[in-house]
Tab-separated table of C-alpha atoms and ligand atoms in Angstrom:
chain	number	residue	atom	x	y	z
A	945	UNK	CA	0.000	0.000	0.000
A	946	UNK	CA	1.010	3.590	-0.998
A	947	UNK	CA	2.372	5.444	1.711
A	948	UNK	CA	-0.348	7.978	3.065
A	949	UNK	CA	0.529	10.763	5.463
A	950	UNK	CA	-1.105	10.242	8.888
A	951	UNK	CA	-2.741	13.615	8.438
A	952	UNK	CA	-5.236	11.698	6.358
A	953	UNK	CA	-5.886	8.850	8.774
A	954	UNK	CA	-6.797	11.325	11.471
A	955	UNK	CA	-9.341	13.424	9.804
A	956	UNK	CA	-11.030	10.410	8.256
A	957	UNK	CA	-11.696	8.695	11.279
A	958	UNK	CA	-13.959	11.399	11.715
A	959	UNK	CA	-16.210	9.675	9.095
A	960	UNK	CA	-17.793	6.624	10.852
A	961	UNK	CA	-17.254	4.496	7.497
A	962	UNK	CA	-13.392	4.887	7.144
A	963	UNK	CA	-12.393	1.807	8.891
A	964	UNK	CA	-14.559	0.000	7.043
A	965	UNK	CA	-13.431	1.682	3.503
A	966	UNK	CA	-9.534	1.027	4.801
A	967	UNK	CA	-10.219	-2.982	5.219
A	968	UNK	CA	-11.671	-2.752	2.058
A	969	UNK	CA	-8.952	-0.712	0.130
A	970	UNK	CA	-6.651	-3.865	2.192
A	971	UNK	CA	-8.181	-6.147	-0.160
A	972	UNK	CA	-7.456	-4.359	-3.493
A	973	UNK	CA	-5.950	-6.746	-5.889
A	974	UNK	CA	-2.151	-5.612	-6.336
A	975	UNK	CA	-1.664	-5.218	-9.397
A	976	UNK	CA	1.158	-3.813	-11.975
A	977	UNK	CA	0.749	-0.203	-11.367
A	978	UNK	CA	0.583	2.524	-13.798
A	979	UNK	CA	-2.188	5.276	-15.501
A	980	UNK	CA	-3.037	6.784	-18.481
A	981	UNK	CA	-5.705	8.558	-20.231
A	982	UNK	CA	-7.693	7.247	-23.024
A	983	UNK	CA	-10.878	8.608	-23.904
A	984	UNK	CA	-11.487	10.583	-21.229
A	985	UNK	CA	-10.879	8.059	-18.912
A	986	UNK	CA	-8.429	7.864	-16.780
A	987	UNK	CA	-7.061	4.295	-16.902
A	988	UNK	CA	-4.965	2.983	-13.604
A	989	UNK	CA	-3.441	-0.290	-12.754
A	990	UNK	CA	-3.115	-3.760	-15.143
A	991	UNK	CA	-5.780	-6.025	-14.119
A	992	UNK	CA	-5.792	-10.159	-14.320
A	993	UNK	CA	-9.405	-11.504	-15.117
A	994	UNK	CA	-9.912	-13.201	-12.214
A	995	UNK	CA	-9.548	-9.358	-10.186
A	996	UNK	CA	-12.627	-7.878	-11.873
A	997	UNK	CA	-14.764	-9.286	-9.553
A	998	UNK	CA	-13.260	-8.085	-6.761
A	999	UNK	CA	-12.145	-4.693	-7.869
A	1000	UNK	CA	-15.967	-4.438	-9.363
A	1001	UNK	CA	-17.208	-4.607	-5.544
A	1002	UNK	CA	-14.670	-2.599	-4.075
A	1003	UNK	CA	-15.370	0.264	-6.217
A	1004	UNK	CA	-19.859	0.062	-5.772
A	1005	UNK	CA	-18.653	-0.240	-2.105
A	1006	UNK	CA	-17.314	3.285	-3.084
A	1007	UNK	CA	-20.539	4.963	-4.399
A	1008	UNK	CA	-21.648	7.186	-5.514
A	1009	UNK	CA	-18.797	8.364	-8.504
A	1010	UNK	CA	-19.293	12.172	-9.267
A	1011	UNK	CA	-16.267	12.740	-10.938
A	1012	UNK	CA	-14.187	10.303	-13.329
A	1013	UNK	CA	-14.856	8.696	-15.859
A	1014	UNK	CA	-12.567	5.787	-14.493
A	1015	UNK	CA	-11.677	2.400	-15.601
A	1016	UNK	CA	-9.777	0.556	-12.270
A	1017	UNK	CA	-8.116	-2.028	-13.287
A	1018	UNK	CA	-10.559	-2.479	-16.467
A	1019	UNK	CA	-13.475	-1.956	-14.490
A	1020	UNK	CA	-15.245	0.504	-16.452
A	1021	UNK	CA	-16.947	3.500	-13.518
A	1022	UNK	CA	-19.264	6.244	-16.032
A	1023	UNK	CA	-19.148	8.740	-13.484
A	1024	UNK	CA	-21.997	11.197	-12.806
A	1025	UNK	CA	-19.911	13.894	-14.403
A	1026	UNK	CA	-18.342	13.460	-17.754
A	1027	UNK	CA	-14.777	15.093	-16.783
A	1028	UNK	CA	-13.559	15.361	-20.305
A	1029	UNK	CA	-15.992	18.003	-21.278
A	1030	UNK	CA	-14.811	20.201	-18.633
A	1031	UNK	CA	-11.372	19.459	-18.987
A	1032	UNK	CA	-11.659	20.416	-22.783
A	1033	UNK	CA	-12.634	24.230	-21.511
A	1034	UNK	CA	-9.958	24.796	-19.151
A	1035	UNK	CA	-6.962	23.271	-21.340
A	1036	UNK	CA	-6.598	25.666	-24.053
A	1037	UNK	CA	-6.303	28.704	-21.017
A	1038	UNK	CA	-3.780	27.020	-19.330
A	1039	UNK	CA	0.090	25.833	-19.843
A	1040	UNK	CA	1.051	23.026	-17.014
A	1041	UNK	CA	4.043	21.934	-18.503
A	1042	UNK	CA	6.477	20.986	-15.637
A	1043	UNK	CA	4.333	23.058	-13.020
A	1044	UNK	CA	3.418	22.793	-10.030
A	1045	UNK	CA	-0.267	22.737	-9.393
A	1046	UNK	CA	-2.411	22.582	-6.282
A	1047	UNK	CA	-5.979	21.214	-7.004
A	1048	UNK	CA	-8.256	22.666	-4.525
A	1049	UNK	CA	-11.377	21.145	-3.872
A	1050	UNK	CA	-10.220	18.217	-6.085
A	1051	UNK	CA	-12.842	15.341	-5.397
A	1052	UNK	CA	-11.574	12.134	-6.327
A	1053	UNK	CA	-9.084	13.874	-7.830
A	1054	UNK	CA	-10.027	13.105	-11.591
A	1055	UNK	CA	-8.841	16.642	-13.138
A	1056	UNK	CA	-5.330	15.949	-11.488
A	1057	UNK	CA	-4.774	12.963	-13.710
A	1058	UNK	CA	-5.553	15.121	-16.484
A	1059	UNK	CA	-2.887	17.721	-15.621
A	1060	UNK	CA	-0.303	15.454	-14.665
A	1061	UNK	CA	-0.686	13.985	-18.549
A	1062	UNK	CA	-0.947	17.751	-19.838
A	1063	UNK	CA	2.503	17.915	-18.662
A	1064	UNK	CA	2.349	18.948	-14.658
A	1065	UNK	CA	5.577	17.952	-12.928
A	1066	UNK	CA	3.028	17.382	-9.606
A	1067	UNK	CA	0.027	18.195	-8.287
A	1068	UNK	CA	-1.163	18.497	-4.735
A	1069	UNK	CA	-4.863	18.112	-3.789
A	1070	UNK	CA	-7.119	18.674	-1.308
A	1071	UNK	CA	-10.662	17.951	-0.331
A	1072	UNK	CA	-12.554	17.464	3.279
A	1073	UNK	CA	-14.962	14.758	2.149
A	1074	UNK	CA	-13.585	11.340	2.818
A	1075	UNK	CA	-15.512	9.447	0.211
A	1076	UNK	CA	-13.690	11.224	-2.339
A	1077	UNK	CA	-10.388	11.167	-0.356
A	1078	UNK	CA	-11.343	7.471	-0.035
A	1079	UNK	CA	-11.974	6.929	-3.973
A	1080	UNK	CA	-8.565	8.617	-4.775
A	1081	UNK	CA	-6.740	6.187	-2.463
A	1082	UNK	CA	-8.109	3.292	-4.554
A	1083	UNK	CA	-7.075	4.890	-7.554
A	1084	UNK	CA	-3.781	5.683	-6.032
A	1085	UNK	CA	-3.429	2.256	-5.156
A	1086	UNK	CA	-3.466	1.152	-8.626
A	1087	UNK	CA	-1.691	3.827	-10.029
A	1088	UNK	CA	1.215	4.189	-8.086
A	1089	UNK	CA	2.026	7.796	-8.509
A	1090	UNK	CA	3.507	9.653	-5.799
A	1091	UNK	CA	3.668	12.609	-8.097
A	1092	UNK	CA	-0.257	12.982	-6.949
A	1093	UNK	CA	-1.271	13.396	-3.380
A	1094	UNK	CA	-4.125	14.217	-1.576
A	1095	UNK	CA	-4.819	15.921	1.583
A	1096	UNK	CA	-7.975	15.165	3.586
A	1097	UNK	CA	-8.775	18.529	4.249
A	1098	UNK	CA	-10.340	22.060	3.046
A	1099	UNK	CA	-7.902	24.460	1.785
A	1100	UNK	CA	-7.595	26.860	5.059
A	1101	UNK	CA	-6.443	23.515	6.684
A	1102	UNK	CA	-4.203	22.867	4.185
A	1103	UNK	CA	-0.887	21.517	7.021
A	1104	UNK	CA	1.565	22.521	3.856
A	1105	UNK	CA	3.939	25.711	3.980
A	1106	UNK	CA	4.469	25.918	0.490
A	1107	UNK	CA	3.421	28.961	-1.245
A	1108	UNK	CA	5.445	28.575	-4.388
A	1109	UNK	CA	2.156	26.614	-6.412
A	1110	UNK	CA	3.123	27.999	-9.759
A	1111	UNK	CA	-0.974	27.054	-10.656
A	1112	UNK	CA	-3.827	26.952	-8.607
A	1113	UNK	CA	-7.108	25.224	-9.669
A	1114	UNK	CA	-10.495	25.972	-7.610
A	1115	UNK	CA	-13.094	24.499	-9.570
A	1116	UNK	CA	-16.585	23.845	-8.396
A	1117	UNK	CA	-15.833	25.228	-5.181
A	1118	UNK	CA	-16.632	28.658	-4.784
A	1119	UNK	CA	-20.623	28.969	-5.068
A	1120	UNK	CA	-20.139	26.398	-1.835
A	1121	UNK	CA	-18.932	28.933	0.334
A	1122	UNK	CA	-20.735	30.919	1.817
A	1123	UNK	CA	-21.615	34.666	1.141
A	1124	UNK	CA	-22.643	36.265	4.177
A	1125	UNK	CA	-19.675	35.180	6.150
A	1126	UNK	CA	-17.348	36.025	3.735
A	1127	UNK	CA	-15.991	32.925	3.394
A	1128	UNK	CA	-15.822	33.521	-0.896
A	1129	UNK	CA	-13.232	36.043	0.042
A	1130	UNK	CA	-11.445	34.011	1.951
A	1131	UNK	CA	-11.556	31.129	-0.359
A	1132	UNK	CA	-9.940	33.567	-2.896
A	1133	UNK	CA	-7.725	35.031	-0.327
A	1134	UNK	CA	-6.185	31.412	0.228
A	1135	UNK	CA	-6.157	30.510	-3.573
A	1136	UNK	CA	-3.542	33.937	-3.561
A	1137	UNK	CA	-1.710	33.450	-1.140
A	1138	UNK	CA	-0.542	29.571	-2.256
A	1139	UNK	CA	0.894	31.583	-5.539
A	1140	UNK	CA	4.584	32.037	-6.255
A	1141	UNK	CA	4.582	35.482	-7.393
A	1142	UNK	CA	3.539	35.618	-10.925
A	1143	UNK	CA	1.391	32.276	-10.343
A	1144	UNK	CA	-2.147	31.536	-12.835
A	1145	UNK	CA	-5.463	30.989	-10.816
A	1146	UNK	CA	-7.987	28.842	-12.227
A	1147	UNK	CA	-11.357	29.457	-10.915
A	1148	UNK	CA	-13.986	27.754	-12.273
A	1149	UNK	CA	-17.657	28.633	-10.907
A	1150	UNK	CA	-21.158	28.688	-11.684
A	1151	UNK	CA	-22.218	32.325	-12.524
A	1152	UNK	CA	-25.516	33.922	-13.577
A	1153	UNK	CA	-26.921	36.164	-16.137
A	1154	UNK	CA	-26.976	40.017	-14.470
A	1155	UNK	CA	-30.367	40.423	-14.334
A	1156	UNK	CA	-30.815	37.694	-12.210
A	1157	UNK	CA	-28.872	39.448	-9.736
A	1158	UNK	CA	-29.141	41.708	-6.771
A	1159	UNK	CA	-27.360	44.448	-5.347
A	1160	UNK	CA	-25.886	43.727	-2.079
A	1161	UNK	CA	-24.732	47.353	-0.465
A	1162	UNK	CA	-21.280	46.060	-0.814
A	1163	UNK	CA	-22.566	46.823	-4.698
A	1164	UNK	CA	-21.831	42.790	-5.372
A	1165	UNK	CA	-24.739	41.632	-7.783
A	1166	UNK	CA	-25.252	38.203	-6.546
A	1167	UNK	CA	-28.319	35.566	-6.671
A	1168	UNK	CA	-28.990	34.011	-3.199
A	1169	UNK	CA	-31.270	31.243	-3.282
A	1170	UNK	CA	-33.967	31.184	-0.717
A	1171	UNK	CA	-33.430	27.387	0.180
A	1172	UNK	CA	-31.747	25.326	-2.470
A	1173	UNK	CA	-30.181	26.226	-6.027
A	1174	UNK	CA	-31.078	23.403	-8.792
A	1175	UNK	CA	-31.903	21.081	-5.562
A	1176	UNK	CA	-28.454	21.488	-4.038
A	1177	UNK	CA	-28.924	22.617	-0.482
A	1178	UNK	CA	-25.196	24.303	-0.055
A	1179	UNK	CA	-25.261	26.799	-2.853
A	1180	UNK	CA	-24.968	29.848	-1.470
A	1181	UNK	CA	-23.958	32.864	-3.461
A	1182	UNK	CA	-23.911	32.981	-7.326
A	1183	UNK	CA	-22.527	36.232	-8.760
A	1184	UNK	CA	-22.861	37.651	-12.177
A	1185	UNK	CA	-19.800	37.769	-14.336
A	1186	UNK	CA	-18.665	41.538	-13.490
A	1187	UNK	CA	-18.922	40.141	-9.654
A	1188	UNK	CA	-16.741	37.328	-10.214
A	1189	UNK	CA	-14.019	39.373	-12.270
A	1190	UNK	CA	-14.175	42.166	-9.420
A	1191	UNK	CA	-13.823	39.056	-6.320
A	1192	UNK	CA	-10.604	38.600	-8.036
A	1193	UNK	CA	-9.496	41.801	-8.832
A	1194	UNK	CA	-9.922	42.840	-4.628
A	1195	UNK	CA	-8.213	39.427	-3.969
A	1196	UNK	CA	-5.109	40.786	-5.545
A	1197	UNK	CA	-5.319	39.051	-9.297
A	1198	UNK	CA	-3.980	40.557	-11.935
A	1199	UNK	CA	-4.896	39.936	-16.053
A	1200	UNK	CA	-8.319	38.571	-15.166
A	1201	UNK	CA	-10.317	37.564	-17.718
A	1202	UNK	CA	-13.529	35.111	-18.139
A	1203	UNK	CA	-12.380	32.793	-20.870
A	1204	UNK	CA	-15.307	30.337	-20.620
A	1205	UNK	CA	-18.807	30.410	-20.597
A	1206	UNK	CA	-21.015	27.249	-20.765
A	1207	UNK	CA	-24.302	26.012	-19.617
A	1208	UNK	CA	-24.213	22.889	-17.573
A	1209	UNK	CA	-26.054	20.183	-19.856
A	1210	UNK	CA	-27.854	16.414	-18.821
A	1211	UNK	CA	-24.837	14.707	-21.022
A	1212	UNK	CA	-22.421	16.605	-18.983
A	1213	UNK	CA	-24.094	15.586	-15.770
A	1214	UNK	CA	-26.450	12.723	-15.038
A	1215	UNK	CA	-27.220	9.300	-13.289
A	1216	UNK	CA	-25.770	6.602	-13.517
A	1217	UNK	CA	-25.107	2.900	-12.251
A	1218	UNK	CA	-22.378	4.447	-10.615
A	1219	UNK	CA	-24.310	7.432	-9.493
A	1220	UNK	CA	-28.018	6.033	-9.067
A	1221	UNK	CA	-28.903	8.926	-7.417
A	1222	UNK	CA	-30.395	12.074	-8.412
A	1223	UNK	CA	-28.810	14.432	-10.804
A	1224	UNK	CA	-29.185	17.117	-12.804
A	1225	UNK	CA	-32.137	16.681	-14.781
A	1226	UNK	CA	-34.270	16.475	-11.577
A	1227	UNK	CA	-32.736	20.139	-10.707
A	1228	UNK	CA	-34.199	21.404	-13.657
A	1229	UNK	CA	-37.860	22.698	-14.771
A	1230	UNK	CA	-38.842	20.507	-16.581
A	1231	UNK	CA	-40.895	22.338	-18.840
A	1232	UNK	CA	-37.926	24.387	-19.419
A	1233	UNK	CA	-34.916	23.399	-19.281
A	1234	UNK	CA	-33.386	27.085	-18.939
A	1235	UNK	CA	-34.582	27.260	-15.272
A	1236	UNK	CA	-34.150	25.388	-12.261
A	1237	UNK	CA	-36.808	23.638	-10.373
A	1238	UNK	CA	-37.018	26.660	-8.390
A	1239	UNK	CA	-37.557	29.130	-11.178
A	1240	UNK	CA	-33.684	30.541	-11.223
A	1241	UNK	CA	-31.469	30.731	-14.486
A	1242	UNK	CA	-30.058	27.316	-14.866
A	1243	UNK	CA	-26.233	26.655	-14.169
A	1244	UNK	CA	-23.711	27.933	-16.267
A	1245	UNK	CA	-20.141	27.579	-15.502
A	1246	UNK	CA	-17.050	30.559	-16.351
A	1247	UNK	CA	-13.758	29.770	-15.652
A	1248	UNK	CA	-12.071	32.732	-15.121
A	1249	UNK	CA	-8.292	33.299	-15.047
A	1250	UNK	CA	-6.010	35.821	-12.959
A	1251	UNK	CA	-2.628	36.036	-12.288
A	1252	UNK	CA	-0.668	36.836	-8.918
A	1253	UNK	CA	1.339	39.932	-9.628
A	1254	UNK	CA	5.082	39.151	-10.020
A	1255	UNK	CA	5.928	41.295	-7.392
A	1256	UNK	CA	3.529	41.210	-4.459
A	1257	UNK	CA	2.519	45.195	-3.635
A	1258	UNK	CA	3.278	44.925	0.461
A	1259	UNK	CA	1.182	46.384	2.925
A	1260	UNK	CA	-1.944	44.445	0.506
A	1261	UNK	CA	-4.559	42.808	3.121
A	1262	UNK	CA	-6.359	39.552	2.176
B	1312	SAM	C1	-18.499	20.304	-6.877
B	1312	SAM	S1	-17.097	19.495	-6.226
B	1312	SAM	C2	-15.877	19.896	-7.463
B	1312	SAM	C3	-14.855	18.808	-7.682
B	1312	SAM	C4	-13.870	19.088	-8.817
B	1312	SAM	N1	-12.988	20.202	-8.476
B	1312	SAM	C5	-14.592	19.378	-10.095
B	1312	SAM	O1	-14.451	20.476	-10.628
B	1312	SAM	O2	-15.289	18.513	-10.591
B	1312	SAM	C6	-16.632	20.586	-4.899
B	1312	SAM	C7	-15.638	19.974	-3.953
B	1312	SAM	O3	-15.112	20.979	-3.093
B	1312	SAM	C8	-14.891	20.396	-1.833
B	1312	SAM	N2	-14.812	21.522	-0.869
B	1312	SAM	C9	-15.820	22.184	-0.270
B	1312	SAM	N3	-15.325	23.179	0.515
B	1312	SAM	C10	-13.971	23.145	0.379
B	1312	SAM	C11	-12.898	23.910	0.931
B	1312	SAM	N4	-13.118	24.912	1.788
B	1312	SAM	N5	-11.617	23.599	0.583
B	1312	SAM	C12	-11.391	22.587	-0.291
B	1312	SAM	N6	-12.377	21.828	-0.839
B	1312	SAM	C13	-13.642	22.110	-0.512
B	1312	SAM	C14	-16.038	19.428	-1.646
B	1312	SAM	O4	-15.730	18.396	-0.727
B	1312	SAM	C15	-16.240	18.898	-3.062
B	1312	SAM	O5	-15.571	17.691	-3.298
């Protein structure tokens, strides 16, 4: 087994079903390890017939699969979310050849695969839900690559010094945090502050059309839904595009721009045997499929890009 800093162990614990998932993960099949991507998949350890069986039950004792898609060992996993068609946005904004890239909020940590083939020297995640920690340490398992960790934690946990990340990804993250206690600031504030100087951000968000907006007296224009967003209970702030640009600009980012717009769509996200639960589709009106169940603008996702200034202007407060 892959060694696994102790950090991890302790925070899981906190989730009742760890010891279970560990004596599990004990029973993975060793096999020859290795990765690679091929259609969108990411593809991780050389499996013998007899393991599918075995590596089949490990991985439904792992559901549900948001993010992938996978195939463990030739165990084919269609994830809730089809990763490549997000992955296809944020690639031609970005350059990860030999960087180093901190993944915040990574999952399983499917989009790290994806930048250590585009070229990423390493990449250090993080994420506080153990399932997904959980998932990644089967994956790691087969894969065998040290050049991909993850940290059980959020990112103002984050137990690392290092503030030389020459990329930082946030993506899906920020409409989680939430608004009134300012914690999108300080999401952004920690994204900065991981930089080297003259470091890319990659935030990636869900975002709404202006009109849809109000104006908070800070003169954000934000939607706040009343109760739950597309049936997701923890969305909590969504802010029209100007918003978002200006959240980074007070952060400290530099050359911001919005290089993506695109609607979320039910081939990009839905059910599966490997996500039986609901999804997307029951989020949205289904009369009209422009609107949420609750009568807001459906999602659309910008990934927007800023830079930390090559030489940090002191006295700057985050
Ligand atoms: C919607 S998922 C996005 C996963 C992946 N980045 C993607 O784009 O598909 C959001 C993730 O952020 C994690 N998360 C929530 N708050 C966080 C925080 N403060 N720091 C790091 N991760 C966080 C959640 O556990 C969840 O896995």
């Amino acid at each position: 087994m892959p060694h696994l800093p102790s950090f991890n162990h302790e925070r899981l614990k906190k989730d009742g079903r760890y010891l279970a998932w560990r004596t599990l993960l004990e029973r993975c099949p060793s096999l020859s390890p290795g990765w690679h991507i091929e259609d969108d998949r990411v593809c991780v350890g050389e499996t013998k017939d007899q393991d599918l069986g075995l590596l089949t039950e490990l991985a439904k004792s792992l559901l549900p699969w948001r993010k992938g898609p996978w195939s463990l060992g030739g165990v084919e996993v269609d994830s809730e979310w089809q990763g490549g068609m997000k992955w296809r946005r944020v690639q031609p904004h970005i350059d990860l050849v030999n960087q180093k890239v901190l993944d915040v909020g990574a999952g399983n940590g499917y989009f790290g695969w994806r930048m250590l083939a585009a070229g990423a020297k390493s990449v250090t995640a993080c994420d506080p839900t153990a399932l997904f920690v959980v998932q990644h340490q089967l994956i790691q398992q087969l894969a065998g690559a040290p050049e991909h960790q993850m940290w059980a934690c959020r990112i103002e946990e984050l137990p690392l010094t290092e503030t030389d990340f020459d990329v930082v990804f946030s993506m899906g993250v920020l409409s989680h945090r939430r608004y009134q206690q300012g914690d999108h600031r300080a999401h952004l504030g920690h994204l900065y502050r991981r930089l080297r100087p003259g470091g890319q951000c990659v935030l990636e968000t869900l975002i709404v059309p202006d009109e849809a907006c109000e104006t908070m007296p800070n003169h954000d224009r934000i939607l706040q839904p009343q109760s739950r967003y597309a049936r997701m209970k923890n969305v909590y702030a969504l802010p029209s595009q100007q918003t978002l640009s200006q959240w980074l600009a007070n952060t400290g980012f530099v050359d911001i721009a919005l290089v993506d717009f695109a609607p979320t769509t039910v081939e990009e996200q839905r059910a599966t045997e490997w996500m039986p639960y609901q999804s997307l589709v029951d989020g949205l009106s289904e009369t009209d499929q422009t609107q949420t169940i609750e009568g807001y603008p459906a999602p659309i996702r910008a990934i927007a890009i800023g830079y930390k200034p090559p030489h940090r202007s002191d006295g700057q407060k985050l």
